[in-house]
């Protein structure tokens, strides 16, 4: 990284109100923050990409810290399974846009906050305008395409970016400041394939890990805004909560890396369908599967604990890893003489993998298909559309 010390990101507001002086008293007692630093926090405009596992704690702590303007962008809706780690949301928020739920939670924390909720996806069409309108961006996205979009938009607009990832029991955090140290593409030059790492839904994530990593990201934001401490520029902080270890990897800018000049490459990655990690196989819709009735056998390839939470009545169970390991014989043992086999999982990704693994050995005359949308779509077909 550059040897030039980082300047604070923003000029401070003129003064704090008496109520603000009382609310932020513990910051004011810190010589490194003090009145000046708190006035800088009050002047800052921060964009948070995602209101999920990482975005939730980031938003909570930045809202509590007194950031002047918070914008949250997320096109997802709150699900029951989110509540184990995304503690910004409540049970009553299930079905609501996460961005709206997050805004309301922050205003409950402090009614005087300025919070903008964008219930949409960060895309090549809006990224540059959004980044340019903020002093700092926090990337809490859960997919590679959006992470690289954030990096490229930051590089093109010169906007500092705090980046983090989580999976199972491990997390990573780094800070990228264009013109003052390496960027994400210096650390990981190429956008990985969408299916190169399992999603949190497939691989799981320890709920408290989100708070640990998200709080670290929020701390990076405060340091950058106030111009204090030593941000993680040119360093990748890695944590493993099972081993209670923290390690730091130092990296530098690659002089041979081409500069980012536009969003063309990342636009291709962002245009990939959400189920890009699923192989192309024959699918059956919810309506078609239900019309088959007793003539079809529905095979559930999820884990047993998932079936205990929710299951389609009358299904048989063969875990995905068994199907991948044994192919068609694993299904043949449970489907009997049936000739119409429908395989399902949560959303359709794992069932497509199971069908692809079993298809080569499927006997002639047997129709093997993946249930499009999985049990989520099956359940949604029975439920009214959530109110907007």
mmCIF file of C-alpha atoms in Angstrom:
data_model
loop_
_atom_site.group_PDB
_atom_site.id
_atom_site.type_symbol
_atom_site.label_atom_id
_atom_site.label_comp_id
_atom_site.label_asym_id
_atom_site.label_seq_id
_atom_site.Cartn_x
_atom_site.Cartn_y
_atom_site.Cartn_z
ATOM 1 C CA UNK A 1 0.000 0.000 0.000
ATOM 2 C CA UNK A 2 0.954 3.649 -0.305
ATOM 3 C CA UNK A 3 2.995 5.121 2.509
ATOM 4 C CA UNK A 4 0.825 8.258 2.535
ATOM 5 C CA UNK A 5 -1.470 8.314 5.613
ATOM 6 C CA UNK A 6 -5.165 8.123 4.850
ATOM 7 C CA UNK A 7 -7.105 11.319 5.311
ATOM 8 C CA UNK A 8 -10.587 11.193 6.866
ATOM 9 C CA UNK A 9 -13.161 10.493 4.189
ATOM 10 C CA UNK A 10 -15.477 13.397 4.955
ATOM 11 C CA UNK A 11 -15.550 16.902 6.333
ATOM 12 C CA UNK A 12 -17.418 17.090 9.660
ATOM 13 C CA UNK A 13 -20.819 18.639 10.262
ATOM 14 C CA UNK A 14 -20.680 21.960 12.083
ATOM 15 C CA UNK A 15 -21.912 20.766 15.466
ATOM 16 C CA UNK A 16 -23.704 18.002 17.344
ATOM 17 C CA UNK A 17 -27.061 18.611 18.979
ATOM 18 C CA UNK A 18 -27.462 18.152 22.751
ATOM 19 C CA UNK A 19 -29.304 14.879 22.125
ATOM 20 C CA UNK A 20 -26.444 13.663 19.906
ATOM 21 C CA UNK A 21 -23.881 14.622 22.513
ATOM 22 C CA UNK A 22 -25.733 12.439 25.011
ATOM 23 C CA UNK A 23 -26.258 9.517 22.609
ATOM 24 C CA UNK A 24 -22.645 9.354 21.435
ATOM 25 C CA UNK A 25 -21.005 10.159 24.780
ATOM 26 C CA UNK A 26 -18.877 7.012 24.797
ATOM 27 C CA UNK A 27 -17.449 7.928 21.379
ATOM 28 C CA UNK A 28 -16.759 11.459 22.553
ATOM 29 C CA UNK A 29 -14.705 10.044 25.433
ATOM 30 C CA UNK A 30 -12.348 8.343 22.979
ATOM 31 C CA UNK A 31 -9.490 10.704 22.052
ATOM 32 C CA UNK A 32 -9.191 8.999 18.646
ATOM 33 C CA UNK A 33 -12.835 9.757 17.839
ATOM 34 C CA UNK A 34 -13.986 12.615 20.039
ATOM 35 C CA UNK A 35 -16.237 15.442 18.946
ATOM 36 C CA UNK A 36 -14.499 15.849 15.580
ATOM 37 C CA UNK A 37 -14.702 12.172 14.687
ATOM 38 C CA UNK A 38 -18.344 11.968 15.685
ATOM 39 C CA UNK A 39 -19.118 14.985 13.533
ATOM 40 C CA UNK A 40 -17.415 13.201 10.635
ATOM 41 C CA UNK A 41 -19.563 10.113 11.223
ATOM 42 C CA UNK A 42 -22.627 12.357 11.215
ATOM 43 C CA UNK A 43 -21.582 13.768 7.831
ATOM 44 C CA UNK A 44 -20.832 10.423 6.174
ATOM 45 C CA UNK A 45 -22.918 8.787 3.444
ATOM 46 C CA UNK A 46 -22.570 4.999 3.443
ATOM 47 C CA UNK A 47 -24.040 2.448 1.021
ATOM 48 C CA UNK A 48 -24.503 -1.088 2.389
ATOM 49 C CA UNK A 49 -24.926 -3.788 -0.243
ATOM 50 C CA UNK A 50 -27.093 -6.502 1.277
ATOM 51 C CA UNK A 51 -29.185 -6.631 4.449
ATOM 52 C CA UNK A 52 -28.446 -10.277 5.190
ATOM 53 C CA UNK A 53 -25.848 -12.110 7.251
ATOM 54 C CA UNK A 54 -23.181 -9.408 6.970
ATOM 55 C CA UNK A 55 -25.322 -6.409 6.114
ATOM 56 C CA UNK A 56 -27.505 -6.812 9.206
ATOM 57 C CA UNK A 57 -24.735 -6.317 11.831
ATOM 58 C CA UNK A 58 -23.026 -3.686 9.674
ATOM 59 C CA UNK A 59 -26.238 -1.673 9.491
ATOM 60 C CA UNK A 60 -26.938 -2.068 13.202
ATOM 61 C CA UNK A 61 -23.551 -0.825 14.308
ATOM 62 C CA UNK A 62 -23.237 1.956 11.742
ATOM 63 C CA UNK A 63 -26.744 3.135 12.568
ATOM 64 C CA UNK A 64 -25.894 3.114 16.267
ATOM 65 C CA UNK A 65 -22.616 4.927 15.524
ATOM 66 C CA UNK A 66 -24.472 7.887 14.059
ATOM 67 C CA UNK A 67 -23.734 7.676 10.336
ATOM 68 C CA UNK A 68 -25.433 10.633 8.674
ATOM 69 C CA UNK A 69 -26.977 8.778 5.738
ATOM 70 C CA UNK A 70 -27.315 5.016 5.338
ATOM 71 C CA UNK A 71 -28.522 3.471 2.093
ATOM 72 C CA UNK A 72 -29.282 -0.243 2.024
ATOM 73 C CA UNK A 73 -29.833 -2.121 -1.231
ATOM 74 C CA UNK A 74 -31.167 -5.685 -1.283
ATOM 75 C CA UNK A 75 -33.716 -7.343 -3.577
ATOM 76 C CA UNK A 76 -34.354 -10.331 -1.290
ATOM 77 C CA UNK A 77 -37.171 -10.961 1.186
ATOM 78 C CA UNK A 78 -36.901 -12.058 4.805
ATOM 79 C CA UNK A 79 -37.230 -15.826 5.335
ATOM 80 C CA UNK A 80 -37.621 -17.731 8.587
ATOM 81 C CA UNK A 81 -34.208 -19.355 8.044
ATOM 82 C CA UNK A 82 -32.613 -15.872 7.989
ATOM 83 C CA UNK A 83 -33.527 -15.115 11.595
ATOM 84 C CA UNK A 84 -30.851 -17.425 13.019
ATOM 85 C CA UNK A 85 -28.160 -14.923 12.006
ATOM 86 C CA UNK A 86 -29.739 -11.814 10.450
ATOM 87 C CA UNK A 87 -30.848 -10.411 13.791
ATOM 88 C CA UNK A 88 -31.814 -7.025 12.370
ATOM 89 C CA UNK A 89 -35.040 -8.705 11.193
ATOM 90 C CA UNK A 90 -37.867 -10.085 13.323
ATOM 91 C CA UNK A 91 -40.360 -12.898 12.922
ATOM 92 C CA UNK A 92 -42.997 -10.334 11.954
ATOM 93 C CA UNK A 93 -40.795 -9.278 9.001
ATOM 94 C CA UNK A 94 -40.899 -12.669 7.262
ATOM 95 C CA UNK A 95 -42.020 -12.100 3.676
ATOM 96 C CA UNK A 96 -41.090 -8.401 3.660
ATOM 97 C CA UNK A 97 -38.311 -6.924 1.513
ATOM 98 C CA UNK A 98 -35.105 -7.042 3.554
ATOM 99 C CA UNK A 99 -34.271 -3.449 2.654
ATOM 100 C CA UNK A 100 -37.574 -2.203 4.100
ATOM 101 C CA UNK A 101 -37.255 -4.382 7.188
ATOM 102 C CA UNK A 102 -33.717 -3.106 7.782
ATOM 103 C CA UNK A 103 -34.774 0.535 7.416
ATOM 104 C CA UNK A 104 -37.584 0.109 9.936
ATOM 105 C CA UNK A 105 -35.261 -1.644 12.404
ATOM 106 C CA UNK A 106 -32.750 1.200 12.195
ATOM 107 C CA UNK A 107 -35.443 3.804 12.736
ATOM 108 C CA UNK A 108 -36.602 1.910 15.807
ATOM 109 C CA UNK A 109 -33.040 2.180 17.052
ATOM 110 C CA UNK A 110 -32.846 5.906 16.308
ATOM 111 C CA UNK A 111 -35.848 7.733 14.793
ATOM 112 C CA UNK A 112 -33.554 10.583 13.745
ATOM 113 C CA UNK A 113 -31.448 8.475 11.387
ATOM 114 C CA UNK A 114 -31.618 9.082 7.648
ATOM 115 C CA UNK A 115 -32.081 5.684 5.971
ATOM 116 C CA UNK A 116 -32.846 4.971 2.322
ATOM 117 C CA UNK A 117 -34.125 1.491 1.459
ATOM 118 C CA UNK A 118 -33.695 0.206 -2.106
ATOM 119 C CA UNK A 119 -35.547 -3.078 -2.616
ATOM 120 C CA UNK A 120 -33.594 -3.926 -5.746
ATOM 121 C CA UNK A 121 -30.403 -5.657 -6.819
ATOM 122 C CA UNK A 122 -27.080 -3.865 -7.254
ATOM 123 C CA UNK A 123 -26.481 -4.066 -10.987
ATOM 124 C CA UNK A 124 -24.230 -2.644 -13.704
ATOM 125 C CA UNK A 125 -27.095 -0.241 -14.465
ATOM 126 C CA UNK A 126 -27.172 1.418 -11.038
ATOM 127 C CA UNK A 127 -23.808 0.665 -9.404
ATOM 128 C CA UNK A 128 -21.768 3.599 -10.690
ATOM 129 C CA UNK A 129 -24.405 6.185 -9.791
ATOM 130 C CA UNK A 130 -24.917 4.707 -6.330
ATOM 131 C CA UNK A 131 -21.203 4.437 -5.553
ATOM 132 C CA UNK A 132 -20.515 7.986 -6.718
ATOM 133 C CA UNK A 133 -23.283 9.288 -4.444
ATOM 134 C CA UNK A 134 -21.718 7.804 -1.291
ATOM 135 C CA UNK A 135 -18.472 8.310 0.611
ATOM 136 C CA UNK A 136 -18.013 4.618 1.387
ATOM 137 C CA UNK A 137 -19.515 1.270 0.355
ATOM 138 C CA UNK A 138 -19.810 -1.868 2.490
ATOM 139 C CA UNK A 139 -20.126 -5.063 0.447
ATOM 140 C CA UNK A 140 -22.132 -7.710 2.269
ATOM 141 C CA UNK A 141 -23.221 -9.543 -0.891
ATOM 142 C CA UNK A 142 -23.554 -13.325 -0.955
ATOM 143 C CA UNK A 143 -22.450 -14.014 -4.524
ATOM 144 C CA UNK A 144 -19.293 -13.584 -6.587
ATOM 145 C CA UNK A 145 -20.847 -11.499 -9.360
ATOM 146 C CA UNK A 146 -22.004 -8.751 -6.988
ATOM 147 C CA UNK A 147 -18.699 -8.739 -5.090
ATOM 148 C CA UNK A 148 -16.752 -8.130 -8.285
ATOM 149 C CA UNK A 149 -19.322 -5.578 -9.441
ATOM 150 C CA UNK A 150 -18.731 -3.708 -6.171
ATOM 151 C CA UNK A 151 -14.976 -3.855 -6.660
ATOM 152 C CA UNK A 152 -15.121 -2.627 -10.241
ATOM 153 C CA UNK A 153 -17.598 0.146 -9.445
ATOM 154 C CA UNK A 154 -15.382 1.243 -6.542
ATOM 155 C CA UNK A 155 -12.329 1.327 -8.791
ATOM 156 C CA UNK A 156 -14.140 3.297 -11.496
ATOM 157 C CA UNK A 157 -15.621 5.866 -9.095
ATOM 158 C CA UNK A 158 -12.730 6.025 -6.617
ATOM 159 C CA UNK A 159 -15.025 5.018 -3.747
ATOM 160 C CA UNK A 160 -13.513 3.146 -0.771
ATOM 161 C CA UNK A 161 -14.936 -0.344 -0.280
ATOM 162 C CA UNK A 162 -15.066 -2.616 2.762
ATOM 163 C CA UNK A 163 -15.467 -6.261 1.741
ATOM 164 C CA UNK A 164 -16.298 -9.391 3.695
ATOM 165 C CA UNK A 165 -17.331 -13.009 3.218
ATOM 166 C CA UNK A 166 -18.598 -15.792 5.474
ATOM 167 C CA UNK A 167 -19.026 -19.543 5.098
ATOM 168 C CA UNK A 168 -19.704 -22.200 7.718
ATOM 169 C CA UNK A 169 -17.278 -21.236 10.543
ATOM 170 C CA UNK A 170 -14.891 -18.966 8.623
ATOM 171 C CA UNK A 171 -14.892 -15.338 7.576
ATOM 172 C CA UNK A 172 -12.708 -12.867 5.686
ATOM 173 C CA UNK A 173 -12.493 -9.056 5.676
ATOM 174 C CA UNK A 174 -10.430 -6.585 3.677
ATOM 175 C CA UNK A 175 -10.578 -2.914 2.763
ATOM 176 C CA UNK A 176 -9.990 -1.518 -0.702
ATOM 177 C CA UNK A 177 -9.250 2.165 -1.273
ATOM 178 C CA UNK A 178 -8.687 2.999 -4.968
ATOM 179 C CA UNK A 179 -5.360 4.738 -5.462
ATOM 180 C CA UNK A 180 -4.215 3.793 -1.965
ATOM 181 C CA UNK A 181 -3.502 0.080 -2.050
ATOM 182 C CA UNK A 182 -4.534 -3.100 -3.866
ATOM 183 C CA UNK A 183 -8.080 -4.002 -4.845
ATOM 184 C CA UNK A 184 -10.041 -7.259 -4.839
ATOM 185 C CA UNK A 185 -8.819 -8.140 -8.330
ATOM 186 C CA UNK A 186 -5.221 -7.918 -7.114
ATOM 187 C CA UNK A 187 -6.045 -10.565 -4.523
ATOM 188 C CA UNK A 188 -8.448 -12.672 -6.629
ATOM 189 C CA UNK A 189 -8.013 -11.640 -10.291
ATOM 190 C CA UNK A 190 -10.826 -13.625 -11.886
ATOM 191 C CA UNK A 191 -14.505 -14.032 -11.082
ATOM 192 C CA UNK A 192 -14.931 -17.631 -9.832
ATOM 193 C CA UNK A 193 -17.571 -19.919 -11.271
ATOM 194 C CA UNK A 194 -20.918 -19.483 -9.534
ATOM 195 C CA UNK A 195 -20.895 -23.070 -8.233
ATOM 196 C CA UNK A 196 -17.264 -23.166 -7.082
ATOM 197 C CA UNK A 197 -18.302 -22.618 -3.443
ATOM 198 C CA UNK A 198 -21.556 -23.921 -1.890
ATOM 199 C CA UNK A 199 -24.048 -21.309 -0.779
ATOM 200 C CA UNK A 200 -24.812 -20.740 2.904
ATOM 201 C CA UNK A 201 -28.097 -22.560 2.314
ATOM 202 C CA UNK A 202 -26.178 -25.608 1.124
ATOM 203 C CA UNK A 203 -23.129 -25.466 3.380
ATOM 204 C CA UNK A 204 -24.530 -23.652 6.404
ATOM 205 C CA UNK A 205 -23.150 -20.795 8.465
ATOM 206 C CA UNK A 206 -22.767 -20.301 12.224
ATOM 207 C CA UNK A 207 -25.034 -17.420 13.159
ATOM 208 C CA UNK A 208 -22.642 -15.637 15.517
ATOM 209 C CA UNK A 209 -19.945 -15.597 12.816
ATOM 210 C CA UNK A 210 -22.017 -12.990 10.973
ATOM 211 C CA UNK A 211 -21.855 -10.678 13.975
ATOM 212 C CA UNK A 212 -18.114 -11.138 14.342
ATOM 213 C CA UNK A 213 -17.292 -10.448 10.688
ATOM 214 C CA UNK A 214 -19.959 -7.785 10.219
ATOM 215 C CA UNK A 215 -18.764 -5.889 13.303
ATOM 216 C CA UNK A 216 -15.214 -5.955 11.938
ATOM 217 C CA UNK A 217 -16.475 -4.489 8.667
ATOM 218 C CA UNK A 218 -18.330 -1.751 10.546
ATOM 219 C CA UNK A 219 -15.153 -0.964 12.497
ATOM 220 C CA UNK A 220 -13.264 -0.589 9.205
ATOM 221 C CA UNK A 221 -15.894 1.897 8.057
ATOM 222 C CA UNK A 222 -15.583 3.978 11.220
ATOM 223 C CA UNK A 223 -11.788 4.042 10.909
ATOM 224 C CA UNK A 224 -11.928 5.187 7.294
ATOM 225 C CA UNK A 225 -14.513 7.887 7.951
ATOM 226 C CA UNK A 226 -12.687 9.295 10.963
ATOM 227 C CA UNK A 227 -9.173 8.780 9.559
ATOM 228 C CA UNK A 228 -8.006 6.751 12.560
ATOM 229 C CA UNK A 229 -6.220 3.468 13.147
ATOM 230 C CA UNK A 230 -4.788 1.099 10.563
ATOM 231 C CA UNK A 231 -7.454 -0.136 8.127
ATOM 232 C CA UNK A 232 -7.118 -3.527 6.438
ATOM 233 C CA UNK A 233 -5.673 -2.062 3.239
ATOM 234 C CA UNK A 234 -3.406 -4.606 1.581
ATOM 235 C CA UNK A 235 -4.335 -7.134 4.269
ATOM 236 C CA UNK A 236 -6.854 -9.965 4.347
ATOM 237 C CA UNK A 237 -8.091 -10.796 7.837
ATOM 238 C CA UNK A 238 -9.209 -14.412 8.166
ATOM 239 C CA UNK A 239 -11.025 -15.864 11.157
ATOM 240 C CA UNK A 240 -11.970 -19.405 12.133
ATOM 241 C CA UNK A 241 -14.377 -19.432 15.058
ATOM 242 C CA UNK A 242 -14.013 -23.170 15.668
ATOM 243 C CA UNK A 243 -10.295 -22.799 16.223
ATOM 244 C CA UNK A 244 -10.640 -19.265 17.621
ATOM 245 C CA UNK A 245 -7.893 -18.098 15.286
ATOM 246 C CA UNK A 246 -7.279 -14.833 13.471
ATOM 247 C CA UNK A 247 -4.662 -14.676 10.730
ATOM 248 C CA UNK A 248 -3.647 -11.883 8.387
ATOM 249 C CA UNK A 249 -2.472 -12.305 4.807
ATOM 250 C CA UNK A 250 -0.610 -9.359 3.283
ATOM 251 C CA UNK A 251 -0.939 -8.702 -0.441
ATOM 252 C CA UNK A 252 0.003 -5.923 -2.823
ATOM 253 C CA UNK A 253 -1.160 -4.485 -6.101
ATOM 254 C CA UNK A 254 -0.334 -6.522 -9.188
ATOM 255 C CA UNK A 255 1.532 -4.182 -11.574
ATOM 256 C CA UNK A 256 0.533 -6.373 -14.530
ATOM 257 C CA UNK A 257 -3.183 -6.419 -13.781
ATOM 258 C CA UNK A 258 -5.209 -4.516 -16.361
ATOM 259 C CA UNK A 259 -7.024 -1.541 -14.877
ATOM 260 C CA UNK A 260 -10.797 -1.711 -14.689
ATOM 261 C CA UNK A 261 -12.125 0.541 -17.455
ATOM 262 C CA UNK A 262 -15.805 -0.459 -17.563
ATOM 263 C CA UNK A 263 -18.320 -2.964 -16.233
ATOM 264 C CA UNK A 264 -18.444 -5.147 -19.352
ATOM 265 C CA UNK A 265 -16.938 -8.300 -17.843
ATOM 266 C CA UNK A 266 -18.860 -8.158 -14.594
ATOM 267 C CA UNK A 267 -22.099 -7.409 -16.453
ATOM 268 C CA UNK A 268 -21.852 -10.851 -18.052
ATOM 269 C CA UNK A 269 -21.476 -12.493 -14.638
ATOM 270 C CA UNK A 270 -24.367 -10.482 -13.211
ATOM 271 C CA UNK A 271 -26.571 -11.491 -16.124
ATOM 272 C CA UNK A 272 -26.232 -15.195 -15.277
ATOM 273 C CA UNK A 273 -29.504 -16.660 -13.928
ATOM 274 C CA UNK A 274 -29.745 -17.262 -10.160
ATOM 275 C CA UNK A 275 -29.680 -21.031 -10.683
ATOM 276 C CA UNK A 276 -26.526 -20.894 -12.800
ATOM 277 C CA UNK A 277 -24.904 -23.444 -10.505
ATOM 278 C CA UNK A 278 -27.495 -26.066 -11.441
ATOM 279 C CA UNK A 279 -26.733 -28.304 -14.451
ATOM 280 C CA UNK A 280 -29.152 -28.263 -17.381
ATOM 281 C CA UNK A 281 -31.568 -31.163 -16.847
ATOM 282 C CA UNK A 282 -35.209 -31.966 -17.544
ATOM 283 C CA UNK A 283 -37.489 -30.059 -15.197
ATOM 284 C CA UNK A 284 -41.122 -30.301 -14.169
ATOM 285 C CA UNK A 285 -43.179 -27.371 -12.903
ATOM 286 C CA UNK A 286 -45.129 -27.401 -9.652
ATOM 287 C CA UNK A 287 -48.447 -27.642 -11.519
ATOM 288 C CA UNK A 288 -47.195 -30.470 -13.720
ATOM 289 C CA UNK A 289 -45.829 -32.411 -10.745
ATOM 290 C CA UNK A 290 -49.100 -32.109 -8.864
ATOM 291 C CA UNK A 291 -51.065 -33.230 -11.917
ATOM 292 C CA UNK A 292 -49.077 -36.480 -11.968
ATOM 293 C CA UNK A 293 -50.634 -37.474 -8.639
ATOM 294 C CA UNK A 294 -49.989 -41.027 -7.460
ATOM 295 C CA UNK A 295 -48.409 -41.960 -10.784
ATOM 296 C CA UNK A 296 -45.159 -40.230 -9.765
ATOM 297 C CA UNK A 297 -42.680 -40.781 -6.957
ATOM 298 C CA UNK A 298 -41.202 -37.607 -5.478
ATOM 299 C CA UNK A 299 -37.671 -37.997 -4.115
ATOM 300 C CA UNK A 300 -36.325 -35.502 -1.574
ATOM 301 C CA UNK A 301 -32.512 -35.134 -1.769
ATOM 302 C CA UNK A 302 -32.155 -32.649 1.097
ATOM 303 C CA UNK A 303 -30.672 -33.430 4.496
ATOM 304 C CA UNK A 304 -32.833 -35.106 7.134
ATOM 305 C CA UNK A 305 -32.939 -31.991 9.330
ATOM 306 C CA UNK A 306 -34.382 -30.020 6.423
ATOM 307 C CA UNK A 307 -37.174 -32.560 6.051
ATOM 308 C CA UNK A 308 -38.012 -32.162 9.720
ATOM 309 C CA UNK A 309 -38.515 -28.435 9.178
ATOM 310 C CA UNK A 310 -40.690 -28.811 6.082
ATOM 311 C CA UNK A 311 -41.457 -31.587 3.622
ATOM 312 C CA UNK A 312 -43.797 -32.484 0.788
ATOM 313 C CA UNK A 313 -46.209 -35.225 1.968
ATOM 314 C CA UNK A 314 -45.530 -38.683 0.577
ATOM 315 C CA UNK A 315 -41.953 -38.094 -0.574
ATOM 316 C CA UNK A 316 -39.146 -40.606 -0.202
ATOM 317 C CA UNK A 317 -35.696 -39.591 0.986
ATOM 318 C CA UNK A 318 -32.292 -40.132 -0.633
ATOM 319 C CA UNK A 319 -29.612 -37.538 0.295
ATOM 320 C CA UNK A 320 -27.851 -35.829 -2.578
ATOM 321 C CA UNK A 321 -24.407 -37.194 -1.711
ATOM 322 C CA UNK A 322 -25.769 -40.755 -1.939
ATOM 323 C CA UNK A 323 -27.216 -40.093 -5.389
ATOM 324 C CA UNK A 324 -24.005 -38.441 -6.579
ATOM 325 C CA UNK A 325 -21.974 -41.376 -5.248
ATOM 326 C CA UNK A 326 -24.159 -44.226 -6.562
ATOM 327 C CA UNK A 327 -26.205 -42.727 -9.394
ATOM 328 C CA UNK A 328 -29.451 -44.355 -10.531
ATOM 329 C CA UNK A 329 -29.172 -47.444 -8.260
ATOM 330 C CA UNK A 330 -29.571 -45.147 -5.229
ATOM 331 C CA UNK A 331 -32.949 -44.030 -6.552
ATOM 332 C CA UNK A 332 -33.994 -47.437 -7.875
ATOM 333 C CA UNK A 333 -33.983 -48.838 -4.342
ATOM 334 C CA UNK A 334 -36.754 -46.474 -3.215
ATOM 335 C CA UNK A 335 -38.868 -45.714 -6.293
ATOM 336 C CA UNK A 336 -39.838 -49.283 -7.165
ATOM 337 C CA UNK A 337 -41.519 -49.803 -10.548
ATOM 338 C CA UNK A 338 -42.553 -46.146 -10.943
ATOM 339 C CA UNK A 339 -41.705 -44.652 -14.314
ATOM 340 C CA UNK A 340 -42.211 -40.986 -13.461
ATOM 341 C CA UNK A 341 -39.643 -39.754 -10.940
ATOM 342 C CA UNK A 342 -39.580 -36.163 -9.644
ATOM 343 C CA UNK A 343 -36.563 -35.087 -7.596
ATOM 344 C CA UNK A 344 -36.745 -32.042 -5.342
ATOM 345 C CA UNK A 345 -34.610 -30.015 -2.918
ATOM 346 C CA UNK A 346 -34.988 -26.537 -1.448
ATOM 347 C CA UNK A 347 -34.767 -24.437 -4.604
ATOM 348 C CA UNK A 348 -33.930 -26.764 -7.494
ATOM 349 C CA UNK A 349 -30.126 -26.628 -7.531
ATOM 350 C CA UNK A 350 -29.362 -29.836 -5.640
ATOM 351 C CA UNK A 351 -32.185 -31.752 -7.314
ATOM 352 C CA UNK A 352 -30.767 -30.818 -10.718
ATOM 353 C CA UNK A 353 -27.383 -32.173 -9.624
ATOM 354 C CA UNK A 354 -29.041 -35.398 -8.477
ATOM 355 C CA UNK A 355 -30.861 -35.829 -11.779
ATOM 356 C CA UNK A 356 -27.627 -35.186 -13.691
ATOM 357 C CA UNK A 357 -25.829 -37.824 -11.597
ATOM 358 C CA UNK A 358 -28.559 -40.453 -11.985
ATOM 359 C CA UNK A 359 -29.538 -39.812 -15.601
ATOM 360 C CA UNK A 360 -26.784 -41.897 -17.284
ATOM 361 C CA UNK A 361 -28.041 -45.111 -15.635
ATOM 362 C CA UNK A 362 -31.765 -44.428 -15.826
ATOM 363 C CA UNK A 363 -33.609 -47.329 -17.564
ATOM 364 C CA UNK A 364 -35.426 -46.723 -20.823
ATOM 365 C CA UNK A 365 -38.990 -45.653 -20.250
ATOM 366 C CA UNK A 366 -38.311 -43.989 -16.909
ATOM 367 C CA UNK A 367 -38.778 -40.230 -16.854
ATOM 368 C CA UNK A 368 -36.477 -38.515 -14.344
ATOM 369 C CA UNK A 369 -36.979 -34.782 -13.751
ATOM 370 C CA UNK A 370 -36.031 -32.026 -11.296
ATOM 371 C CA UNK A 371 -38.761 -30.016 -9.579
ATOM 372 C CA UNK A 372 -38.317 -26.422 -10.731
ATOM 373 C CA UNK A 373 -38.057 -24.089 -7.731
ATOM 374 C CA UNK A 374 -38.007 -26.938 -5.214
ATOM 375 C CA UNK A 375 -40.025 -26.987 -2.020
ATOM 376 C CA UNK A 376 -39.856 -23.193 -1.838
ATOM 377 C CA UNK A 377 -41.915 -22.923 -5.026
ATOM 378 C CA UNK A 378 -44.194 -25.771 -3.899
ATOM 379 C CA UNK A 379 -44.947 -23.957 -0.631
ATOM 380 C CA UNK A 380 -45.299 -20.573 -2.340
ATOM 381 C CA UNK A 381 -47.968 -22.059 -4.616
ATOM 382 C CA UNK A 382 -50.025 -22.798 -1.463
ATOM 383 C CA UNK A 383 -49.463 -19.390 0.137
ATOM 384 C CA UNK A 384 -50.808 -15.927 -0.715
ATOM 385 C CA UNK A 385 -48.364 -13.436 -2.173
ATOM 386 C CA UNK A 386 -46.712 -11.430 0.647
ATOM 387 C CA UNK A 387 -48.029 -7.908 0.960
ATOM 388 C CA UNK A 388 -45.741 -5.240 -0.419
#
